[in-house]
Structures are given as C-alpha cells and as structure tokens.
CSV table of C-alpha atoms in Angstrom, one decimal:
chain,number,residue,atom,x,y,z
Y,20,MET,CA,38.2,105.6,93.9
Y,21,ALA,CA,35.6,108.1,95.1
Y,22,SER,CA,33.5,106.9,98.0
Y,23,PRO,CA,30.4,108.3,99.7
Y,24,PHE,CA,31.9,107.2,103.0
Y,25,GLY,CA,35.3,108.9,102.4
Y,26,ARG,CA,34.9,111.1,105.4
Y,27,HIS,CA,34.4,108.1,107.7
Y,28,LEU,CA,37.3,106.0,106.4
Y,29,SER,CA,40.1,105.3,108.9
Y,30,THR,CA,37.9,106.5,111.8
Y,31,ASN,CA,35.9,104.8,114.6
Y,32,TYR,CA,32.6,105.6,112.8
Y,33,CYS,CA,29.9,102.9,113.3
Y,34,PRO,CA,27.6,102.7,110.2
Y,35,THR,CA,23.8,102.2,110.5
Y,36,ASP,CA,22.1,99.1,109.2
Y,37,ALA,CA,21.1,100.9,106.0
Y,38,GLU,CA,24.6,102.1,105.5
Y,39,VAL,CA,26.0,98.6,106.1
Y,40,LEU,CA,23.8,97.3,103.2
Y,41,GLN,CA,24.9,100.3,101.1
Y,42,ILE,CA,28.6,99.5,101.7
Y,43,LYS,CA,28.1,95.8,100.8
Y,44,ASN,CA,26.5,96.8,97.5
Y,45,LEU,CA,29.3,99.3,97.0
Y,46,LEU,CA,32.1,96.6,97.4
Y,47,ALA,CA,30.6,94.0,95.1
Y,48,GLU,CA,32.2,95.4,91.9
Y,49,PRO,CA,35.7,96.2,93.4
Y,50,ARG,CA,35.8,92.6,94.8
Y,51,ARG,CA,35.1,91.2,91.4
Y,52,GLN,CA,37.8,93.4,89.9
Y,53,LEU,CA,40.2,92.3,92.7
Y,54,LEU,CA,39.7,88.6,91.9
Y,55,SER,CA,40.3,89.3,88.3
Y,56,LEU,CA,43.5,91.1,89.0
Y,57,GLU,CA,44.8,88.3,91.2
Y,58,GLY,CA,44.1,85.8,88.4
Y,59,GLU,CA,46.1,88.0,86.0
Y,60,ILE,CA,49.0,88.3,88.5
Y,61,ALA,CA,49.0,84.6,89.0
Y,62,GLN,CA,49.2,84.1,85.2
Y,63,LEU,CA,52.0,86.6,84.9
Y,64,GLN,CA,53.9,85.0,87.7
Y,65,GLN,CA,53.6,81.6,86.1
Y,66,ALA,CA,54.8,83.2,82.8
Y,67,ILE,CA,57.8,84.7,84.6
Y,68,GLN,CA,58.6,81.3,86.2
Y,69,ASN,CA,58.4,79.7,82.8
Y,70,LEU,CA,60.7,82.4,81.4
Y,71,GLU,CA,63.2,82.0,84.3
Y,72,GLN,CA,63.3,78.3,83.8
Y,73,LYS,CA,63.8,78.8,80.0
Y,74,ARG,CA,66.6,81.3,80.9
Y,75,ARG,CA,68.2,78.7,83.2
Y,76,ASP,CA,68.1,76.0,80.5
Y,77,LEU,CA,69.5,78.4,77.9
Y,78,SER,CA,72.2,79.6,80.3
Y,79,LYS,CA,73.2,76.0,81.1
Y,80,TYR,CA,73.3,75.2,77.4
Y,81,VAL,CA,75.4,78.2,76.6
Y,82,ASP,CA,77.8,77.7,79.5
Y,83,GLU,CA,78.3,74.0,78.8
Y,84,HIS,CA,79.1,74.8,75.1
Y,85,SER,CA,81.2,77.8,75.9
Y,86,ALA,CA,83.3,75.7,78.2
Y,87,LEU,CA,84.1,73.5,75.2
Y,88,ILE,CA,85.7,76.5,73.5
Y,89,SER,CA,87.4,78.0,76.6
Y,90,PRO,CA,90.9,79.1,76.0
Y,91,MET,CA,92.0,77.1,79.0
Y,92,ARG,CA,91.1,73.9,77.2
Y,93,ARG,CA,93.2,74.9,74.3
Y,94,LEU,CA,96.4,75.4,76.3
Y,95,PRO,CA,99.0,72.7,75.8
Y,96,GLN,CA,99.6,70.6,78.9
Y,97,ASP,CA,103.2,71.8,79.2
Y,98,ILE,CA,101.9,75.4,79.4
Y,99,LEU,CA,99.2,74.5,81.9
Y,100,GLY,CA,101.9,72.7,83.9
Y,101,GLU,CA,104.0,75.9,84.0
Y,102,ILE,CA,100.9,77.8,85.2
Y,103,PHE,CA,100.5,75.2,88.0
Y,104,LEU,CA,104.2,75.7,89.0
Y,105,ALA,CA,103.5,79.5,89.3
Y,106,CYS,CA,100.8,78.6,91.9
Y,107,LEU,CA,103.4,77.1,94.3
Y,108,PRO,CA,104.5,79.1,97.4
Y,109,THR,CA,107.6,81.2,96.7
Y,110,HIS,CA,109.0,81.7,100.2
Y,111,ARG,CA,108.8,78.1,101.6
Y,112,ASN,CA,108.3,74.5,100.6
Y,113,CYS,CA,104.9,73.1,99.9
Y,114,ALA,CA,102.8,71.9,102.8
Y,115,MET,CA,101.0,68.6,102.6
Y,116,SER,CA,97.6,70.4,102.6
Y,117,ALA,CA,94.6,70.0,100.4
Y,118,SER,CA,94.0,73.8,100.7
Y,119,GLU,CA,97.0,74.8,98.6
Y,120,ALA,CA,99.0,73.8,95.5
Y,121,PRO,CA,99.9,71.3,94.4
Y,122,VAL,CA,97.3,69.1,96.1
Y,123,LEU,CA,94.5,71.7,95.5
Y,124,LEU,CA,95.1,71.7,91.8
Y,125,GLY,CA,94.4,68.0,91.5
Y,126,ARG,CA,91.0,68.5,93.2
Y,127,ILE,CA,89.5,70.8,90.5
Y,128,CYS,CA,88.8,68.2,87.8
Y,129,SER,CA,90.1,64.9,86.5
Y,130,ALA,CA,92.0,66.6,83.7
Y,131,TRP,CA,93.9,68.9,86.0
Y,132,ARG,CA,94.6,66.0,88.4
Y,133,ALA,CA,96.2,64.1,85.5
Y,134,ILE,CA,98.3,67.1,84.5
Y,135,SER,CA,99.4,67.7,88.1
Y,136,LEU,CA,100.4,64.1,88.5
Y,137,ALA,CA,102.3,64.3,85.2
Y,138,THR,CA,104.3,67.4,86.3
Y,139,PRO,CA,107.1,66.1,88.6
Y,140,ARG,CA,108.4,69.5,89.4
Y,141,LEU,CA,105.1,70.3,91.3
Y,142,TRP,CA,106.1,67.7,93.8
Y,143,ALA,CA,109.8,68.5,94.1
Y,144,ARG,CA,109.3,70.8,97.1
Y,145,LEU,CA,108.0,69.3,100.4
Y,146,HIS,CA,107.7,70.5,104.0
Y,147,ILE,CA,107.1,67.7,106.6
Y,148,VAL,CA,105.9,68.3,110.1
Y,149,GLU,CA,106.5,65.3,112.3
Y,150,PRO,CA,103.5,64.4,114.5
Y,151,GLY,CA,103.9,65.2,118.1
Y,152,GLU,CA,103.9,62.8,121.0
Y,153,TYR,CA,100.1,62.8,121.2
Y,154,ASP,CA,99.7,62.1,117.5
Y,155,LYS,CA,101.7,58.9,117.2
Y,156,ASN,CA,98.8,57.1,115.5
Y,157,ILE,CA,99.0,59.3,112.4
Y,158,VAL,CA,102.7,58.6,111.8
Y,159,PRO,CA,102.1,55.7,109.3
Y,160,GLN,CA,99.5,57.6,107.3
Y,161,ARG,CA,101.7,60.7,107.0
Y,162,LEU,CA,104.7,58.6,106.1
Y,163,GLU,CA,102.7,57.0,103.2
Y,164,ILE,CA,101.8,60.5,102.0
Y,165,VAL,CA,105.5,61.5,102.1
Y,166,LYS,CA,106.5,58.4,100.1
Y,167,MET,CA,103.7,59.1,97.5
Y,168,TRP,CA,104.8,62.8,97.2
Y,169,LEU,CA,108.5,61.7,96.6
Y,170,ARG,CA,107.4,59.1,94.0
Y,171,ARG,CA,105.5,61.8,92.1
Y,172,SER,CA,108.6,64.0,92.0
Y,173,ARG,CA,110.3,61.2,90.0
Y,174,SER,CA,113.9,62.3,89.3
Y,175,CYS,CA,113.6,66.1,89.9
Y,176,PRO,CA,116.0,67.8,92.3
Y,177,LEU,CA,114.4,68.0,95.8
Y,178,SER,CA,113.9,70.9,98.2
Y,179,VAL,CA,112.8,69.3,101.5
Y,180,SER,CA,112.3,70.6,105.0
Y,181,LEU,CA,111.6,68.6,108.1
Y,182,TYR,CA,110.4,70.1,111.3
Y,183,CYS,CA,109.7,68.4,114.6
Y,184,LYS,CA,109.0,70.4,117.7
Y,185,HIS,CA,108.4,67.4,120.0
Y,186,PRO,CA,110.2,64.5,118.4
Y,187,TYR,CA,108.3,61.2,118.2
Y,188,VAL,CA,110.3,58.2,119.2
Y,189,PRO,CA,108.7,55.0,118.0
Y,190,PRO,CA,109.3,51.9,120.0
Y,191,PRO,CA,112.1,49.4,118.9
Y,192,PRO,CA,112.8,47.9,116.5
Y,193,GLN,CA,111.4,50.8,114.3
Y,194,PRO,CA,114.0,53.4,113.2
Y,195,TYR,CA,114.4,56.5,115.4
Y,196,ASN,CA,113.2,58.9,112.8
Y,197,VAL,CA,111.1,57.3,110.0
Y,198,PHE,CA,110.7,60.6,108.1
Y,199,LEU,CA,114.3,61.5,107.9
Y,200,LYS,CA,115.1,57.8,107.1
Y,201,GLU,CA,112.8,58.1,104.1
Y,202,LEU,CA,114.3,61.4,102.9
Y,203,VAL,CA,117.8,59.9,103.2
Y,204,LEU,CA,116.8,57.3,100.6
Y,205,HIS,CA,116.5,60.2,98.1
Y,206,ALA,CA,119.7,62.0,99.1
Y,207,LYS,CA,121.1,61.9,95.6
Y,208,ARG,CA,118.3,64.3,94.5
Y,209,TRP,CA,118.6,66.8,97.4
Y,210,GLU,CA,119.1,70.3,96.2
Y,211,PHE,CA,118.1,72.1,99.4
Y,212,VAL,CA,117.5,70.4,102.7
Y,213,SER,CA,116.4,71.9,106.0
Y,214,VAL,CA,116.1,69.8,109.2
Y,215,THR,CA,115.0,70.9,112.6
Y,216,THR,CA,114.7,68.0,115.0
Y,217,SER,CA,116.5,66.2,117.9
Y,218,ARG,CA,120.1,65.2,118.1
Y,219,GLY,CA,119.3,61.5,117.8
Y,220,ALA,CA,117.4,62.0,114.6
Y,221,PHE,CA,120.5,63.5,113.0
Y,222,GLN,CA,122.2,60.1,113.2
Y,223,ALA,CA,120.2,59.1,110.2
Y,224,MET,CA,122.3,61.5,108.1
Y,225,GLU,CA,125.8,61.0,109.6
Y,226,HIS,CA,126.7,58.2,107.2
Y,227,LEU,CA,126.1,60.4,104.2
Y,228,LYS,CA,129.2,61.6,102.3
Y,229,ALA,CA,129.7,64.4,99.8
Y,230,THR,CA,129.4,61.9,96.9
Y,231,ASP,CA,125.9,60.9,98.2
Y,232,VAL,CA,124.5,64.4,97.6
Y,233,PRO,CA,125.9,65.5,94.3
Y,234,MET,CA,123.2,68.1,93.7
Y,235,LEU,CA,123.1,69.7,97.1
Y,236,LYS,CA,123.3,73.5,97.1
Y,237,GLY,CA,121.8,74.5,100.5
Y,238,VAL,CA,121.7,73.1,104.0
Y,239,ALA,CA,119.9,74.3,107.1
Y,240,ALA,CA,120.3,72.4,110.4
Y,241,SER,CA,119.0,73.1,113.8
Y,242,LEU,CA,118.7,70.9,116.9
Y,243,HIS,CA,116.3,70.7,119.8
Y,244,GLY,CA,117.4,70.1,123.3
Y,245,GLU,CA,120.2,71.4,125.5
Y,246,GLN,CA,123.5,72.5,124.0
Y,247,ARG,CA,126.4,70.1,124.4
Y,248,PRO,CA,130.1,70.4,123.3
Y,249,ASP,CA,129.6,67.8,120.6
Y,250,VAL,CA,126.2,69.1,119.3
Y,251,PRO,CA,126.2,69.0,116.4
Y,252,ARG,CA,129.3,66.9,115.5
Y,253,TRP,CA,130.0,68.8,112.3
Y,254,THR,CA,133.0,66.6,111.4
Y,255,GLN,CA,130.6,63.7,110.9
Y,256,PHE,CA,128.4,65.7,108.5
Y,257,GLY,CA,130.1,64.6,105.3
Y,258,ILE,CA,127.3,66.1,103.2
Y,259,LEU,CA,128.7,69.6,104.1
Y,260,ARG,CA,131.7,68.8,101.8
Y,261,ALA,CA,129.4,68.6,98.8
Y,262,PRO,CA,131.0,70.6,96.0
Y,263,PHE,CA,128.1,72.9,95.2
Y,264,ILE,CA,126.9,74.1,98.6
Y,265,SER,CA,126.4,77.8,98.5
Y,266,SER,CA,123.9,78.3,101.3
Y,267,PHE,CA,124.3,77.3,105.0
Y,268,SER,CA,122.1,78.0,108.0
Y,269,THR,CA,122.1,76.9,111.6
Y,270,SER,CA,121.1,78.3,115.0
Y,271,ALA,CA,123.5,80.4,117.0
Y,272,ARG,CA,124.0,78.0,119.8
Y,273,ASP,CA,124.7,75.1,117.4
Y,274,PHE,CA,127.5,76.9,115.6
Y,275,ASN,CA,130.4,75.3,117.5
Y,276,LEU,CA,133.7,77.0,116.7
Y,277,LEU,CA,135.7,74.1,118.1
Y,278,LEU,CA,134.2,71.8,115.4
Y,279,PRO,CA,133.3,74.2,112.5
Y,280,PRO,CA,131.2,72.9,109.7
Y,281,PRO,CA,133.5,71.4,107.0
Y,282,LEU,CA,132.2,73.6,104.2
Y,283,HIS,CA,133.7,75.0,101.1
Y,284,TRP,CA,133.5,78.5,102.6
Y,285,HIS,CA,134.8,80.3,99.5
Y,286,LEU,CA,131.7,79.1,97.6
Y,287,LEU,CA,129.1,80.4,100.1
Y,288,THR,CA,126.7,83.1,98.9
Y,289,GLU,CA,124.3,82.8,101.9
Y,290,LEU,CA,125.2,82.3,105.6
Y,291,THR,CA,122.9,82.3,108.5
Y,292,VAL,CA,123.8,81.8,112.2
Y,293,SER,CA,120.9,83.2,114.0
Y,294,GLY,CA,118.4,82.7,116.8
Y,295,PRO,CA,118.6,83.3,120.6
Y,296,GLY,CA,122.2,84.4,121.1
Y,297,LEU,CA,122.8,84.3,124.8
Y,298,GLU,CA,124.9,81.2,124.4
Y,299,THR,CA,126.3,81.8,120.9
Y,300,PRO,CA,130.0,80.8,120.6
Y,301,LEU,CA,130.5,83.3,117.7
Y,302,ASP,CA,132.3,86.4,119.0
Y,303,SER,CA,133.3,89.4,117.0
Y,304,ALA,CA,136.8,88.1,116.2
Y,305,SER,CA,135.5,84.7,115.1
Y,306,ALA,CA,132.7,86.2,113.1
Y,307,LEU,CA,135.2,88.4,111.1
Y,308,GLU,CA,137.4,85.3,110.6
Y,309,THR,CA,134.4,83.4,109.3
Y,310,LEU,CA,133.4,86.2,107.0
Y,311,SER,CA,137.0,86.4,105.6
Y,312,ARG,CA,136.6,82.9,104.3
Y,313,CYS,CA,133.4,83.9,102.3
Y,314,PRO,CA,134.4,86.4,99.6
Y,315,ARG,CA,131.4,85.6,97.5
Y,316,LEU,CA,128.8,86.2,100.3
Y,317,GLN,CA,125.7,88.0,99.2
Y,318,THR,CA,123.3,87.4,102.1
Y,319,CYS,CA,124.4,87.1,105.7
Y,320,CYS,CA,122.6,86.9,109.1
Y,321,LEU,CA,124.8,86.6,112.3
Y,322,THR,CA,124.3,86.5,116.0
Y,323,ILE,CA,127.5,87.8,117.7
Y,324,ARG,CA,128.8,88.3,121.2
Y,325,PRO,CA,131.6,90.7,122.1
Y,326,SER,CA,135.2,89.4,121.7
Y,327,SER,CA,137.8,89.3,124.3
Y,328,SER,CA,140.6,88.9,121.8
Y,329,LEU,CA,142.1,91.3,119.3
Y,330,LEU,CA,140.1,91.7,116.1
Y,331,PRO,CA,141.7,90.7,112.8
Y,332,LEU,CA,142.3,93.0,109.9
Y,333,PRO,CA,139.3,94.6,108.2
Y,334,VAL,CA,137.2,92.2,106.0
Y,335,THR,CA,135.8,93.3,102.7
Y,336,LEU,CA,132.7,91.6,101.2
Y,337,PRO,CA,132.4,93.0,97.7
Y,338,SER,CA,129.2,91.1,96.8
Y,339,LEU,CA,127.3,91.4,100.1
Y,340,HIS,CA,123.9,93.1,99.5
Y,341,SER,CA,121.9,92.0,102.6
Y,342,LEU,CA,123.2,91.9,106.2
Y,343,GLU,CA,121.5,91.2,109.5
Y,344,LEU,CA,123.4,91.5,112.8
Y,345,HIS,CA,122.3,90.6,116.3
Y,346,LEU,CA,125.0,92.0,118.7
Y,347,ASN,CA,124.4,90.7,122.2
Y,348,ASP,CA,125.1,91.8,125.8
Y,349,MET,CA,127.2,94.9,125.3
Y,350,PRO,CA,128.6,97.3,122.6
Y,351,SER,CA,130.5,95.2,120.1
Y,352,PRO,CA,133.4,96.6,118.1
Y,353,PHE,CA,132.5,94.8,114.9
Y,354,LEU,CA,131.3,97.2,112.2
Y,355,ASP,CA,134.6,99.2,112.1
Y,356,ARG,CA,136.2,96.0,110.8
Y,357,LEU,CA,133.6,95.3,108.1
Y,358,GLN,CA,133.4,96.8,104.6
Y,359,ALA,CA,130.4,96.1,102.3
Y,360,PRO,CA,130.3,98.6,99.4
Y,361,GLU,CA,127.4,96.9,97.7
Y,362,LEU,CA,125.2,96.6,100.8
Y,363,ARG,CA,121.5,97.5,100.1
Y,364,LYS,CA,119.7,96.1,103.1
Y,365,PHE,CA,121.0,96.3,106.7
Y,366,VAL,CA,119.2,95.1,109.9
Y,367,LEU,CA,120.9,95.8,113.2
Y,368,ARG,CA,119.9,94.6,116.7
Y,369,GLY,CA,122.3,95.8,119.4
Y,370,ARG,CA,124.7,98.7,119.6
Y,371,ASP,CA,128.0,99.2,117.8
Y,372,GLU,CA,129.8,102.5,118.3
Y,373,ALA,CA,131.1,102.3,114.8
Y,374,LEU,CA,127.6,102.4,113.2
Y,375,PRO,CA,127.9,106.0,111.9
Y,376,VAL,CA,131.2,105.3,110.2
Y,377,PHE,CA,129.8,102.1,108.7
Y,378,LEU,CA,126.7,103.7,107.4
Y,379,ARG,CA,128.7,106.4,105.7
Y,380,SER,CA,130.6,103.7,103.8
Y,381,CYS,CA,127.3,102.1,102.5
Y,382,SER,CA,126.8,104.5,99.6
Y,383,ILE,CA,123.9,102.6,98.0
Y,384,LEU,CA,122.0,101.4,101.1
Y,385,GLU,CA,118.3,101.4,100.5
Y,386,THR,CA,116.8,99.7,103.5
Y,387,PHE,CA,117.8,100.1,107.2
Y,388,GLU,CA,116.1,98.5,110.2
Y,389,LEU,CA,117.4,99.4,113.7
Y,390,ASP,CA,116.6,98.3,117.2
Y,391,HIS,CA,117.5,101.4,119.1
Y,392,SER,CA,117.1,99.9,122.6
Y,393,ASP,CA,120.8,100.1,123.7
Y,394,PHE,CA,121.8,103.4,122.0
Y,395,GLN,CA,122.4,106.8,123.6
Y,396,LYS,CA,120.5,109.8,122.2
Y,397,SER,CA,123.6,111.4,120.8
Y,398,SER,CA,124.9,108.3,119.1
Y,399,LEU,CA,121.4,107.6,117.7
Y,400,SER,CA,121.3,111.1,116.2
Y,401,ASP,CA,124.8,110.6,114.7
Y,402,ALA,CA,123.6,107.4,113.1
Y,403,PHE,CA,120.6,109.1,111.6
Y,404,ARG,CA,122.8,111.9,110.1
Y,405,ALA,CA,125.2,109.2,108.7
Y,406,LEU,CA,122.4,107.5,106.7
Y,407,PRO,CA,123.2,107.7,102.9
Y,408,PRO,CA,121.0,109.7,100.6
Y,409,THR,CA,120.0,106.6,98.7
Y,410,LEU,CA,118.0,105.2,101.7
Y,411,ARG,CA,114.3,104.6,100.8
Y,412,HIS,CA,113.0,102.5,103.7
Y,413,LEU,CA,113.7,103.2,107.4
Y,414,THR,CA,112.3,101.0,110.3
Y,415,LEU,CA,113.0,101.8,114.0
Y,416,TRP,CA,111.8,99.6,116.8
Y,417,GLU,CA,112.6,98.8,120.4
Y,418,CYS,CA,112.4,95.0,120.8
Y,419,LYS,CA,113.1,95.1,124.5
Y,420,SER,CA,110.2,97.3,125.4
Y,421,SER,CA,107.9,94.4,126.3
Y,422,GLU,CA,110.6,92.5,128.2
Y,423,MET,CA,112.2,95.2,130.3
Y,424,SER,CA,111.9,95.2,134.0
Y,425,LEU,CA,110.4,98.1,135.9
Y,426,SER,CA,113.9,99.3,136.9
Y,427,SER,CA,115.2,99.2,133.3
Y,428,ARG,CA,112.1,101.0,132.0
Y,429,ALA,CA,113.3,104.0,134.1
Y,430,ARG,CA,116.3,104.5,131.8
Y,431,PRO,CA,116.1,107.2,129.1
Y,432,ILE,CA,114.6,106.1,125.8
Y,433,PRO,CA,117.1,107.1,123.1
Y,434,LEU,CA,114.5,107.7,120.4
Y,435,ASP,CA,113.0,111.0,121.3
Y,436,ASP,CA,112.2,114.3,119.6
Y,437,TYR,CA,115.8,115.4,119.8
Y,438,ALA,CA,117.2,112.3,118.0
Y,439,PHE,CA,114.2,112.2,115.6
Y,440,ALA,CA,115.0,115.8,114.6
Y,441,ALA,CA,117.9,114.5,112.6
Y,442,LEU,CA,115.4,113.2,110.0
Y,443,VAL,CA,113.5,116.5,109.7
Y,444,PRO,CA,114.4,119.3,107.3
Y,445,ILE,CA,115.3,122.5,109.1
Y,446,LEU,CA,113.6,124.7,106.6
Y,447,GLU,CA,111.2,124.0,103.7
Y,448,SER,CA,113.9,124.7,101.2
Y,449,SER,CA,116.7,123.0,103.2
Y,450,THR,CA,118.6,120.0,101.9
Y,451,GLU,CA,120.7,119.5,105.0
Y,452,TYR,CA,119.0,116.5,106.5
Y,453,SER,CA,119.2,112.7,106.3
Y,454,CYS,CA,117.6,110.5,103.7
Y,455,PRO,CA,116.2,112.9,101.1
Y,456,ALA,CA,114.9,109.9,99.1
Y,457,LEU,CA,113.1,108.3,102.0
Y,458,GLU,CA,109.8,106.7,100.9
Y,459,SER,CA,108.6,104.8,104.0
Y,460,LEU,CA,109.1,105.3,107.8
Y,461,THR,CA,108.0,102.6,110.3
Y,462,ILE,CA,108.3,103.2,114.1
Y,463,THR,CA,107.2,100.8,116.7
Y,464,SER,CA,107.0,101.6,120.5
Y,465,PRO,CA,107.9,105.4,120.1
Y,466,HIS,CA,107.7,106.2,123.8
Y,467,ASP,CA,109.3,109.6,123.6
Y,468,VAL,CA,108.6,110.7,120.0
Y,469,SER,CA,105.7,113.1,120.3
Y,470,ASP,CA,102.9,113.4,117.7
Y,471,TRP,CA,104.1,117.0,117.3
Y,472,ALA,CA,107.5,115.8,116.1
Y,473,LEU,CA,105.9,113.3,113.8
Y,474,ARG,CA,103.6,116.0,112.4
Y,475,GLU,CA,106.7,118.2,111.8
Y,476,PHE,CA,108.5,115.4,110.1
Y,477,ILE,CA,105.6,114.7,107.7
Y,478,VAL,CA,104.9,118.3,106.9
Y,479,ARG,CA,108.5,119.2,106.3
Y,480,ARG,CA,109.1,116.1,104.2
Y,481,CYS,CA,106.0,116.5,102.1
Y,482,SER,CA,106.3,120.3,101.7
Y,483,THR,CA,110.0,120.3,100.8
Y,484,ALA,CA,110.5,120.4,97.1
Y,485,ALA,CA,113.8,118.6,97.5
Y,486,ALA,CA,112.1,115.6,99.2
Y,487,PRO,CA,108.7,114.8,97.8
Y,488,SER,CA,109.3,111.1,98.0
Y,489,LEU,CA,107.6,110.2,101.3
Y,490,LYS,CA,104.8,107.7,100.5
Y,491,ARG,CA,104.1,105.8,103.7
Y,492,VAL,CA,104.3,106.4,107.5
Y,493,TRP,CA,103.4,103.6,109.9
Y,494,VAL,CA,103.5,104.2,113.7
Y,495,VAL,CA,102.6,101.7,116.4
Y,496,SER,CA,102.6,103.7,119.7
Y,497,GLN,CA,102.4,102.7,123.3
Y,498,ARG,CA,101.2,106.1,124.5
Y,499,PRO,CA,97.9,107.9,124.0
Y,500,MET,CA,97.2,110.1,121.0
Y,501,GLU,CA,98.4,113.7,121.4
Y,502,VAL,CA,97.5,115.0,118.0
Y,503,ASP,CA,95.1,113.7,115.3
Y,504,LEU,CA,97.8,113.3,112.7
Y,505,LYS,CA,95.4,112.2,110.0
Y,506,THR,CA,93.5,115.4,110.3
Y,507,GLU,CA,96.6,117.5,110.5
Y,508,CYS,CA,98.1,115.8,107.4
Y,509,LYS,CA,94.9,115.3,105.4
Y,510,LEU,CA,96.2,117.5,102.6
Y,511,PHE,CA,99.2,115.1,102.1
Y,512,MET,CA,97.0,112.0,102.4
Y,513,ASP,CA,94.7,113.3,99.7
Y,514,ALA,CA,97.8,113.6,97.6
Y,515,GLY,CA,98.7,109.9,98.0
Y,516,LEU,CA,100.5,109.6,101.4
Y,517,GLU,CA,99.6,106.4,103.3
Y,518,MET,CA,99.4,106.7,107.1
Y,519,ASP,CA,98.8,103.8,109.5
Y,520,LEU,CA,98.6,105.0,113.1
Y,521,VAL,CA,98.0,102.6,116.0
Y,522,TYR,CA,97.5,103.8,119.6
Y,523,PRO,CA,96.5,101.9,122.8
Y,524,PRO,CA,92.8,102.1,123.6
Y,525,PRO,CA,91.9,104.7,126.2
Y,526,ARG,CA,91.8,103.5,129.8
C-alpha cells in the first residue's frame, strides 16, 4: 500500500503533532480491514478443524470396517498357526520373554492369544536360565512359568535347553535342581536337550535310561566347576544309549576318554567337542579313532591336542560337509590322516603342516576360515596356493593378537604382503592364482598386510576377466590407514563391490 510517509518508514524519524493526527486517520481503514481478515481466518480455521474432525471420524469408520474384511481375518486358524511358527527363532530355543514369539504373539489381541495357546508346537522349544545366587526369590515364579510352558506344549516333542552360570542351591529338603527335575518329568518327549549346569544338578538325570527317552535325537552337556576324573560319569548317562541320537555336544575338558559316552557312534551326524582346550583329553590319535566310529558324520567341531602315540590309518568321512578344528599347543599331525571329499566349510585354529595337502583334497570347498597365528610365512603361502578353485568365502584372523605378551609380539607376523600375494593375480589376464571364484574376503588384525597390497588385490581381482566374482571386502586393521582404499577403488564400488574398512582412531 502506498503511503505519504513511505520515506520515513523503518527510520528514526519523529513525526510532528499534525503528522501524528494524519497517521492515525490513515490507519483507520487498514485496521478495520485487518479485523475483518482476522475474523475470516478464524472462520476458515474453524471450518478446517471441523473438516479434520470429520476426516478422523470417516477414517475411523473406514478403518474399523476395513478391518472386518482384512485377509488376515479370513485365514484359517491352522494357517495362522503356521505363520506363528515361522516367527520363532531358528538358531536357538525360545526365551521366556514377552518381547519375542511365542509370548509376544499372545499379546496382540484375544484372538491371536487363543490361537497361540491352541498351537502346542509354539511351546515345544524352551530355553531356561536358572536364577543366580542373588535372585533366589524369583525361582518359584520362574518354575511356574516353566510348568505352564510345558503344559501348553501338550504331547509335542520337546527341544529344551537349561543354562545356569551360578547354580542356585535351595536349602533342604527341596531338590537340588528344581528346573532340571521338572524337565525330567517330560523326558519321554525330549527330542533335543541341552544342559549347562553343575555336576550335582546332573544327578537328576542319572536314573534315566534309553527307554525313558524314546524320541531323543540330540544331547548337549556341559559342566561348571573344576575337572575331575569322574566328571561326567558317562557310564551313568543311560539316555545316551537312546536309539535315535544323531547329535552329541560337550565341552573339551568334559570329554573323558577313560569313560567315553556310551553312544551309538555309527548313527551320529553331528559331533561337537569344543571350548577351552588347554586341558582337553582328546589327542590326535584319539580324535581319529573317534571319527572312525562316525561314518555318517556331517558336521564336526573338535578341540585336539598333539598325540604322543602313533596315529591310526587314515579316516574317510564321505558325508562330512562342515569341519571346525582347534589344534592346541603345537603343530599337530592330524589332517594328513583325514579325508573329507564332500567338505564345504572348514574352520582351522592352530597349525597343521599337512594343511596344503588336505586343502588340495577338498575339491568342492566353499568356505575357509583360518587363524594364521602359528603359521610360518612360507607355509601360509603354500596353504593359499592349495585352496581349491571352488572357494567363495575366505576369512583370515589372528585370535592371539590381543593376548600375546610383549615378547611374543616381537615374532614375525606370518600374514604379510609376501604371503598375501598368493591371492593376487600376477597379470590382468593371468589365471595362475588361488580362488578364482572368491566372492568375499575378511581379514582381522592385518598387522603386516599393507593397504597397497590390499589395493593391488582388489584392482587385480576386479579387473581380471577371469575373476570378476569379488563382491565384498571386510578389513579390521590395528594399524593406521596408509591409503584411502575407498577412493582408490571407487570405480569398483560403483559397480557393486562392498567394502568395510575399520582402522584405529588417530592418536
């Protein structure tokens, strides 16, 4: 709006008395118009509020009626039950937690709760954590939840696991282990059972016989406390003679060769004897003898110490597809006595001089994980060159790097640019290198592998027509960055290569 005082606006000009009167007369009409506009705005705002309320009412009406025709309501209860089953954890038993299935499913609505309670298989897998010494007061409550859970499973085969880090010992005359006592009452339905607790708690299972566990397929047992010659007393574990046990797991120190588990070894498809192995009684010769009893073995994890006796004849495991070995203390002549033509995944901790020969015999190996701490540079290079062309995933780490003393840190690190070069094509058109089908490389603690060597590896792998398969590189380093690999390899990252690089923060 034009104003006769336009040149004085936004200044420090002080109008005269006559000009003040003129200004007041000038503002009379604009002020009237302003009040009119404010009234119109208030009316429009009220109209908007009325429309918004009407929209909320209509939305609620539509949503409530749309819910009636939701496809989820039309699903039969048995189909919805199968969907509920797919919500359960796949790698462990169900925890007694309201934040995950199956308990969470029953908190959505009354209909879902009714369906979850009417689906016994939802409650057939249970993980129990015994309260610690300072939580004794919650034992009765948790025991009631366990009983309720088992009742809901009805007659379904059970997969149960019991863990107690600090065993709770109730005062007499209560039983030593109330949770294990309750589980034993349902032994006829055991399909898989895992118990990690004290030696005394195992007494609740010693009276069970093979006929008491007719459905048992898998057993895992581990004890707390110091190792003793009679721990565990395998001869008193009659359940291990059950006719369908195909999976057995125990800790390395509990695998007593003087009293071996009375298993049907020829039926085993999974065997695990793992954990801290400084006191493991399983040496190379005993391990081979044990494996010779398991011709159907498919998955195996062993902690082994060197043998002082002569090794038996070579053992062939025609169905073994996953093998994890922890070789302790010193180089162990073990792999030269083992043949696994169907091996697809191999994890090795410790050094075995026969590793290159063994790798050449694994013609379809796809995944290899190696702790290179105890290797020499030359033997590590030989192992890399022996990797089969089918290998897709390679992981290299040094698990002792955080535990070595200052004196042991002075020893040469076997994984350096020289050893790493065995994985790098010599020329862009060359096919003379290891693992042409490699898709992912993971290296942790690469002290002596330079960023230049990693860059050369990535560039050669991604530029070589014979090996365009590299998809992911993950490096966790303990040294400062030397080269910005993401900048150097941006062209390959734009083409789909994933790179995760972790360096320590600058000092």
